[in-house]
């Protein structure tokens, strides 16, 4: 008999806490275990192979903690590792367990926020290079134009606690300038990295007034609630004492 366990929430570092916060707001009864791979963050500029191996290590760790459901809150891991883990690893190592990502739930709804049908995605270099957002969004909103901008300095600013300082302004202005140069008609800007909501206040200072800034936390929480409803076989394996535990690899 499989015993109940917490829902695992994974990120390369601290950023996933922005997602966990919204999940707990929405689904407060469940137990959660958070792991940030701070020892090896940032993931954003690493190869597919490296992100895959790091993520798989962490997924196995969650399974050892008794999780039947793991959310890869990290966009980079969702872009570069999720599919291989779901298709190649899970059937062998844990056929009854599930690993979900954040890109698909975001792609399912992002087009609903845009009137001009032009969306900008700010993300890590790895997420942008994977083309996961344009590909996933095209499945749900075929007419939507998607522009991407890699922001390789934004995660280090957050992980080093520099996100409220003047140095952050320089890089935020620069990347915003670049994305609006690519897509003038963008009216929705997605923060496609869990760390970026921590830069929200500064981003808003430099954002054109008519542009909506979208963070993923609430979208992912809504999608998880929906998933648990549709999958009672997984839901029944998630313990519910309202306990949250936090771990980091460094
Ligand atoms: N937080 C991760 C994401 O959502 C990436 C951060 C990193 O580069 O490690 O993409």
mmCIF file of C-alpha atoms and ligand atoms in Angstrom:
data_model
loop_
_atom_site.group_PDB
_atom_site.id
_atom_site.type_symbol
_atom_site.label_atom_id
_atom_site.label_comp_id
_atom_site.label_asym_id
_atom_site.label_seq_id
_atom_site.Cartn_x
_atom_site.Cartn_y
_atom_site.Cartn_z
ATOM 1 C CA UNK A 1 0.000 0.000 0.000
ATOM 2 C CA UNK A 2 1.347 3.475 -0.891
ATOM 3 C CA UNK A 3 1.305 5.880 2.048
ATOM 4 C CA UNK A 4 0.282 9.490 1.663
ATOM 5 C CA UNK A 5 2.941 12.151 1.296
ATOM 6 C CA UNK A 6 3.427 15.869 0.705
ATOM 7 C CA UNK A 7 3.257 17.592 -2.678
ATOM 8 C CA UNK A 8 6.794 18.383 -3.834
ATOM 9 C CA UNK A 9 7.587 21.827 -5.232
ATOM 10 C CA UNK A 10 10.941 22.235 -6.941
ATOM 11 C CA UNK A 11 12.982 25.154 -8.163
ATOM 12 C CA UNK A 12 16.613 25.789 -8.976
ATOM 13 C CA UNK A 13 16.712 28.225 -6.042
ATOM 14 C CA UNK A 14 14.501 30.597 -4.082
ATOM 15 C CA UNK A 15 12.294 31.699 -6.974
ATOM 16 C CA UNK A 16 9.873 28.796 -6.715
ATOM 17 C CA UNK A 17 8.733 30.171 -3.364
ATOM 18 C CA UNK A 18 6.728 32.742 -5.377
ATOM 19 C CA UNK A 19 4.808 29.831 -6.884
ATOM 20 C CA UNK A 20 4.521 27.836 -3.656
ATOM 21 C CA UNK A 21 3.058 30.899 -1.916
ATOM 22 C CA UNK A 22 0.157 31.044 -4.379
ATOM 23 C CA UNK A 23 -0.336 27.275 -4.282
ATOM 24 C CA UNK A 24 -0.584 27.349 -0.477
ATOM 25 C CA UNK A 25 -3.008 30.303 -0.656
ATOM 26 C CA UNK A 26 -5.279 28.288 -2.892
ATOM 27 C CA UNK A 27 -4.764 24.774 -1.512
ATOM 28 C CA UNK A 28 -3.867 25.295 2.130
ATOM 29 C CA UNK A 29 -5.000 21.881 3.405
ATOM 30 C CA UNK A 30 -2.234 19.932 1.714
ATOM 31 C CA UNK A 31 1.301 19.268 2.956
ATOM 32 C CA UNK A 32 4.169 20.652 0.879
ATOM 33 C CA UNK A 33 7.863 20.045 0.701
ATOM 34 C CA UNK A 34 9.961 22.630 -1.131
ATOM 35 C CA UNK A 35 13.423 22.016 -2.514
ATOM 36 C CA UNK A 36 15.646 24.726 -3.973
ATOM 37 C CA UNK A 37 18.770 23.453 -5.698
ATOM 38 C CA UNK A 38 20.742 26.503 -4.555
ATOM 39 C CA UNK A 39 24.013 24.562 -4.672
ATOM 40 C CA UNK A 40 23.739 24.359 -8.443
ATOM 41 C CA UNK A 41 21.628 27.433 -9.321
ATOM 42 C CA UNK A 42 21.313 29.198 -11.656
ATOM 43 C CA UNK A 43 20.033 26.638 -14.137
ATOM 44 C CA UNK A 44 19.186 29.256 -16.765
ATOM 45 C CA UNK A 45 22.412 29.132 -18.741
ATOM 46 C CA UNK A 46 23.156 25.413 -18.402
ATOM 47 C CA UNK A 47 22.857 22.775 -21.125
ATOM 48 C CA UNK A 48 19.811 20.573 -21.610
ATOM 49 C CA UNK A 49 21.729 17.578 -20.357
ATOM 50 C CA UNK A 50 22.899 19.251 -17.177
ATOM 51 C CA UNK A 51 19.473 20.685 -16.300
ATOM 52 C CA UNK A 52 17.933 17.279 -16.974
ATOM 53 C CA UNK A 53 20.370 15.422 -14.687
ATOM 54 C CA UNK A 54 20.109 17.989 -11.876
ATOM 55 C CA UNK A 55 16.323 17.995 -12.073
ATOM 56 C CA UNK A 56 16.091 14.205 -12.152
ATOM 57 C CA UNK A 57 18.313 13.993 -9.037
ATOM 58 C CA UNK A 58 15.930 16.310 -7.227
ATOM 59 C CA UNK A 59 12.808 14.508 -8.447
ATOM 60 C CA UNK A 60 14.238 11.246 -7.059
ATOM 61 C CA UNK A 61 14.880 13.015 -3.754
ATOM 62 C CA UNK A 62 11.205 14.083 -3.607
ATOM 63 C CA UNK A 63 10.122 10.500 -4.239
ATOM 64 C CA UNK A 64 12.290 9.354 -1.313
ATOM 65 C CA UNK A 65 10.444 11.894 0.875
ATOM 66 C CA UNK A 66 7.195 10.124 -0.024
ATOM 67 C CA UNK A 67 5.848 12.562 -2.634
ATOM 68 C CA UNK A 68 3.525 11.121 -5.268
ATOM 69 C CA UNK A 69 3.194 14.465 -7.040
ATOM 70 C CA UNK A 70 6.039 16.865 -7.824
ATOM 71 C CA UNK A 71 5.623 20.289 -9.391
ATOM 72 C CA UNK A 72 8.626 21.615 -11.287
ATOM 73 C CA UNK A 73 7.972 25.262 -10.442
ATOM 74 C CA UNK A 74 11.161 26.132 -12.340
ATOM 75 C CA UNK A 75 10.495 27.168 -15.945
ATOM 76 C CA UNK A 76 13.986 26.186 -17.021
ATOM 77 C CA UNK A 77 13.573 22.674 -15.604
ATOM 78 C CA UNK A 78 10.055 22.479 -17.076
ATOM 79 C CA UNK A 79 11.467 23.492 -20.468
ATOM 80 C CA UNK A 80 14.528 21.285 -20.487
ATOM 81 C CA UNK A 81 13.852 18.259 -18.299
ATOM 82 C CA UNK A 82 10.133 17.674 -17.776
ATOM 83 C CA UNK A 83 9.296 15.860 -20.979
ATOM 84 C CA UNK A 84 12.222 13.416 -20.715
ATOM 85 C CA UNK A 85 11.433 12.711 -17.080
ATOM 86 C CA UNK A 86 7.754 12.127 -17.858
ATOM 87 C CA UNK A 87 8.346 9.987 -20.927
ATOM 88 C CA UNK A 88 11.578 8.116 -20.183
ATOM 89 C CA UNK A 89 12.200 8.052 -16.450
ATOM 90 C CA UNK A 90 8.847 7.883 -14.693
ATOM 91 C CA UNK A 91 7.657 4.708 -16.412
ATOM 92 C CA UNK A 92 10.781 2.962 -15.074
ATOM 93 C CA UNK A 93 11.457 4.544 -11.689
ATOM 94 C CA UNK A 94 7.969 5.481 -10.464
ATOM 95 C CA UNK A 95 5.080 4.643 -12.786
ATOM 96 C CA UNK A 96 2.480 5.637 -10.165
ATOM 97 C CA UNK A 97 3.956 9.064 -9.463
ATOM 98 C CA UNK A 98 3.498 12.292 -11.404
ATOM 99 C CA UNK A 99 5.720 15.238 -12.260
ATOM 100 C CA UNK A 100 4.130 18.403 -13.653
ATOM 101 C CA UNK A 101 5.582 21.656 -14.959
ATOM 102 C CA UNK A 102 4.596 25.310 -15.214
ATOM 103 C CA UNK A 103 4.860 26.058 -18.924
ATOM 104 C CA UNK A 104 1.800 24.212 -20.147
ATOM 105 C CA UNK A 105 -0.647 25.655 -17.571
ATOM 106 C CA UNK A 106 0.658 29.125 -18.396
ATOM 107 C CA UNK A 107 0.396 28.547 -22.152
ATOM 108 C CA UNK A 108 -3.195 27.353 -21.738
ATOM 109 C CA UNK A 109 -4.391 30.756 -20.489
ATOM 110 C CA UNK A 110 -1.908 33.452 -21.488
ATOM 111 C CA UNK A 111 -3.717 34.354 -24.719
ATOM 112 C CA UNK A 112 -6.849 35.247 -22.766
ATOM 113 C CA UNK A 113 -5.120 38.282 -21.254
ATOM 114 C CA UNK A 114 -4.123 39.883 -24.565
ATOM 115 C CA UNK A 115 -6.295 42.116 -26.728
ATOM 116 C CA UNK A 116 -3.638 42.862 -29.350
ATOM 117 C CA UNK A 117 -2.749 39.141 -29.537
ATOM 118 C CA UNK A 118 0.903 40.030 -28.993
ATOM 119 C CA UNK A 119 2.535 38.556 -25.917
ATOM 120 C CA UNK A 120 6.043 39.020 -24.561
ATOM 121 C CA UNK A 121 7.835 36.343 -22.540
ATOM 122 C CA UNK A 122 10.727 37.264 -20.266
ATOM 123 C CA UNK A 123 12.651 34.130 -19.291
ATOM 124 C CA UNK A 124 16.056 32.574 -18.762
ATOM 125 C CA UNK A 125 18.381 31.954 -21.691
ATOM 126 C CA UNK A 126 17.620 28.234 -21.461
ATOM 127 C CA UNK A 127 13.858 28.634 -21.467
ATOM 128 C CA UNK A 128 14.030 31.015 -24.436
ATOM 129 C CA UNK A 129 16.374 28.733 -26.397
ATOM 130 C CA UNK A 130 14.110 25.733 -25.802
ATOM 131 C CA UNK A 131 11.279 27.560 -27.668
ATOM 132 C CA UNK A 132 8.912 25.834 -25.220
ATOM 133 C CA UNK A 133 6.693 28.887 -24.740
ATOM 134 C CA UNK A 134 6.110 29.669 -28.439
ATOM 135 C CA UNK A 135 5.478 25.963 -29.134
ATOM 136 C CA UNK A 136 3.094 25.383 -26.229
ATOM 137 C CA UNK A 137 1.231 28.677 -26.710
ATOM 138 C CA UNK A 138 0.715 27.897 -30.420
ATOM 139 C CA UNK A 139 -1.245 24.770 -29.419
ATOM 140 C CA UNK A 140 -3.819 26.823 -27.506
ATOM 141 C CA UNK A 141 -3.690 30.221 -29.269
ATOM 142 C CA UNK A 142 -2.522 29.608 -32.851
ATOM 143 C CA UNK A 143 -2.943 33.253 -33.893
ATOM 144 C CA UNK A 144 -0.990 34.724 -31.018
ATOM 145 C CA UNK A 145 2.380 36.371 -31.680
ATOM 146 C CA UNK A 146 4.951 35.467 -29.048
ATOM 147 C CA UNK A 147 8.127 37.497 -28.533
ATOM 148 C CA UNK A 148 10.828 36.303 -26.177
ATOM 149 C CA UNK A 149 13.632 38.019 -24.318
ATOM 150 C CA UNK A 150 16.335 36.210 -22.367
ATOM 151 C CA UNK A 151 17.256 38.021 -19.155
ATOM 152 C CA UNK A 152 20.393 36.227 -17.957
ATOM 153 C CA UNK A 153 21.161 38.793 -15.240
ATOM 154 C CA UNK A 154 17.780 38.832 -13.535
ATOM 155 C CA UNK A 155 18.151 35.541 -11.620
ATOM 156 C CA UNK A 156 21.639 36.360 -10.259
ATOM 157 C CA UNK A 157 20.248 39.715 -9.052
ATOM 158 C CA UNK A 158 17.575 37.882 -7.082
ATOM 159 C CA UNK A 159 19.750 35.024 -5.812
ATOM 160 C CA UNK A 160 22.331 37.559 -4.586
ATOM 161 C CA UNK A 161 19.740 39.753 -2.867
ATOM 162 C CA UNK A 162 20.500 42.694 -5.210
ATOM 163 C CA UNK A 163 17.021 42.983 -6.680
ATOM 164 C CA UNK A 164 16.096 46.193 -4.885
ATOM 165 C CA UNK A 165 19.329 47.978 -5.719
ATOM 166 C CA UNK A 166 20.233 50.351 -8.574
ATOM 167 C CA UNK A 167 22.136 47.664 -10.500
ATOM 168 C CA UNK A 168 18.820 45.914 -11.080
ATOM 169 C CA UNK A 169 17.371 49.010 -12.797
ATOM 170 C CA UNK A 170 19.999 48.897 -15.523
ATOM 171 C CA UNK A 171 19.278 45.308 -16.558
ATOM 172 C CA UNK A 172 15.516 45.589 -16.217
ATOM 173 C CA UNK A 173 15.417 48.702 -18.426
ATOM 174 C CA UNK A 174 17.690 47.075 -20.981
ATOM 175 C CA UNK A 175 15.656 43.855 -21.345
ATOM 176 C CA UNK A 176 12.323 45.677 -21.391
ATOM 177 C CA UNK A 177 13.637 47.997 -24.079
ATOM 178 C CA UNK A 178 14.694 44.960 -26.144
ATOM 179 C CA UNK A 179 11.374 43.146 -25.961
ATOM 180 C CA UNK A 180 9.284 46.174 -26.889
ATOM 181 C CA UNK A 181 11.627 46.845 -29.775
ATOM 182 C CA UNK A 182 10.879 43.318 -31.046
ATOM 183 C CA UNK A 183 7.120 43.563 -30.494
ATOM 184 C CA UNK A 184 5.647 47.062 -30.337
ATOM 185 C CA UNK A 185 2.093 45.746 -30.009
ATOM 186 C CA UNK A 186 2.796 43.598 -26.938
ATOM 187 C CA UNK A 187 0.088 44.232 -24.335
ATOM 188 C CA UNK A 188 0.840 41.265 -22.043
ATOM 189 C CA UNK A 189 4.222 40.547 -20.553
ATOM 190 C CA UNK A 190 4.725 37.159 -18.923
ATOM 191 C CA UNK A 191 7.302 36.716 -16.193
ATOM 192 C CA UNK A 192 8.346 33.263 -17.383
ATOM 193 C CA UNK A 193 10.756 32.574 -14.552
ATOM 194 C CA UNK A 194 9.886 32.005 -10.907
ATOM 195 C CA UNK A 195 12.486 34.516 -9.724
ATOM 196 C CA UNK A 196 11.115 37.448 -11.694
ATOM 197 C CA UNK A 197 8.066 38.275 -9.512
ATOM 198 C CA UNK A 198 10.611 39.461 -6.940
ATOM 199 C CA UNK A 199 11.583 42.152 -9.462
ATOM 200 C CA UNK A 200 7.959 43.088 -10.129
ATOM 201 C CA UNK A 201 8.000 46.512 -8.495
ATOM 202 C CA UNK A 202 11.022 47.592 -10.473
ATOM 203 C CA UNK A 203 9.702 46.097 -13.719
ATOM 204 C CA UNK A 204 6.439 48.012 -13.265
ATOM 205 C CA UNK A 205 8.376 51.282 -12.974
ATOM 206 C CA UNK A 206 9.646 50.855 -16.531
ATOM 207 C CA UNK A 207 6.640 49.170 -18.108
ATOM 208 C CA UNK A 208 4.382 51.026 -20.584
ATOM 209 C CA UNK A 209 1.082 51.769 -18.799
ATOM 210 C CA UNK A 210 -1.113 49.702 -21.117
ATOM 211 C CA UNK A 211 0.906 46.507 -20.656
ATOM 212 C CA UNK A 212 -0.344 43.837 -18.228
ATOM 213 C CA UNK A 213 2.347 42.071 -16.229
ATOM 214 C CA UNK A 214 1.558 38.410 -15.574
ATOM 215 C CA UNK A 215 3.224 36.266 -12.901
ATOM 216 C CA UNK A 216 2.638 32.527 -12.949
ATOM 217 C CA UNK A 217 1.913 31.727 -9.310
ATOM 218 C CA UNK A 218 -1.860 32.062 -9.418
ATOM 219 C CA UNK A 219 -2.109 30.384 -12.810
ATOM 220 C CA UNK A 220 -0.137 27.367 -11.595
ATOM 221 C CA UNK A 221 -2.148 27.171 -8.359
ATOM 222 C CA UNK A 222 -5.422 27.216 -10.282
ATOM 223 C CA UNK A 223 -4.173 24.552 -12.654
ATOM 224 C CA UNK A 224 -2.999 22.343 -9.774
ATOM 225 C CA UNK A 225 -6.395 22.620 -8.071
ATOM 226 C CA UNK A 226 -7.967 21.550 -11.317
ATOM 227 C CA UNK A 227 -5.528 18.656 -11.749
ATOM 228 C CA UNK A 228 -6.201 17.331 -8.255
ATOM 229 C CA UNK A 229 -9.916 17.382 -8.950
ATOM 230 C CA UNK A 230 -9.521 15.500 -12.197
ATOM 231 C CA UNK A 231 -7.087 12.954 -10.730
ATOM 232 C CA UNK A 232 -8.504 11.470 -7.520
ATOM 233 C CA UNK A 233 -5.995 8.600 -7.776
ATOM 234 C CA UNK A 234 -3.156 11.120 -7.224
ATOM 235 C CA UNK A 235 -5.098 13.444 -4.905
ATOM 236 C CA UNK A 236 -5.778 10.572 -2.529
ATOM 237 C CA UNK A 237 -2.014 10.083 -2.153
ATOM 238 C CA UNK A 238 -1.431 13.694 -1.009
ATOM 239 C CA UNK A 239 -1.396 14.156 2.763
ATOM 240 C CA UNK A 240 -3.390 16.972 4.320
ATOM 241 C CA UNK A 241 -2.156 18.339 7.616
ATOM 242 C CA UNK A 242 -1.291 21.833 6.379
ATOM 243 C CA UNK A 243 2.443 21.266 6.991
ATOM 244 C CA UNK A 244 5.128 22.940 4.860
ATOM 245 C CA UNK A 245 8.802 21.983 4.895
ATOM 246 C CA UNK A 246 11.623 23.821 3.158
ATOM 247 C CA UNK A 247 14.919 22.370 1.983
ATOM 248 C CA UNK A 248 17.860 23.638 0.009
ATOM 249 C CA UNK A 249 20.799 21.743 -1.439
ATOM 250 C CA UNK A 250 23.156 24.405 -0.022
HETATM 251 N N1 LIG B 1 13.666 29.889 -11.513
HETATM 252 C C1 LIG B 1 14.023 29.270 -12.731
HETATM 253 C C2 LIG B 1 12.957 29.458 -13.776
HETATM 254 O O1 LIG B 1 11.785 29.589 -13.450
HETATM 255 C C3 LIG B 1 15.357 29.560 -13.322
HETATM 256 C C4 LIG B 1 16.340 30.243 -12.492
HETATM 257 C C5 LIG B 1 17.738 29.784 -12.809
HETATM 258 O O2 LIG B 1 18.329 30.267 -13.788
HETATM 259 O O3 LIG B 1 18.182 28.920 -12.074
HETATM 260 O O4 LIG B 1 13.261 29.450 -14.948
#
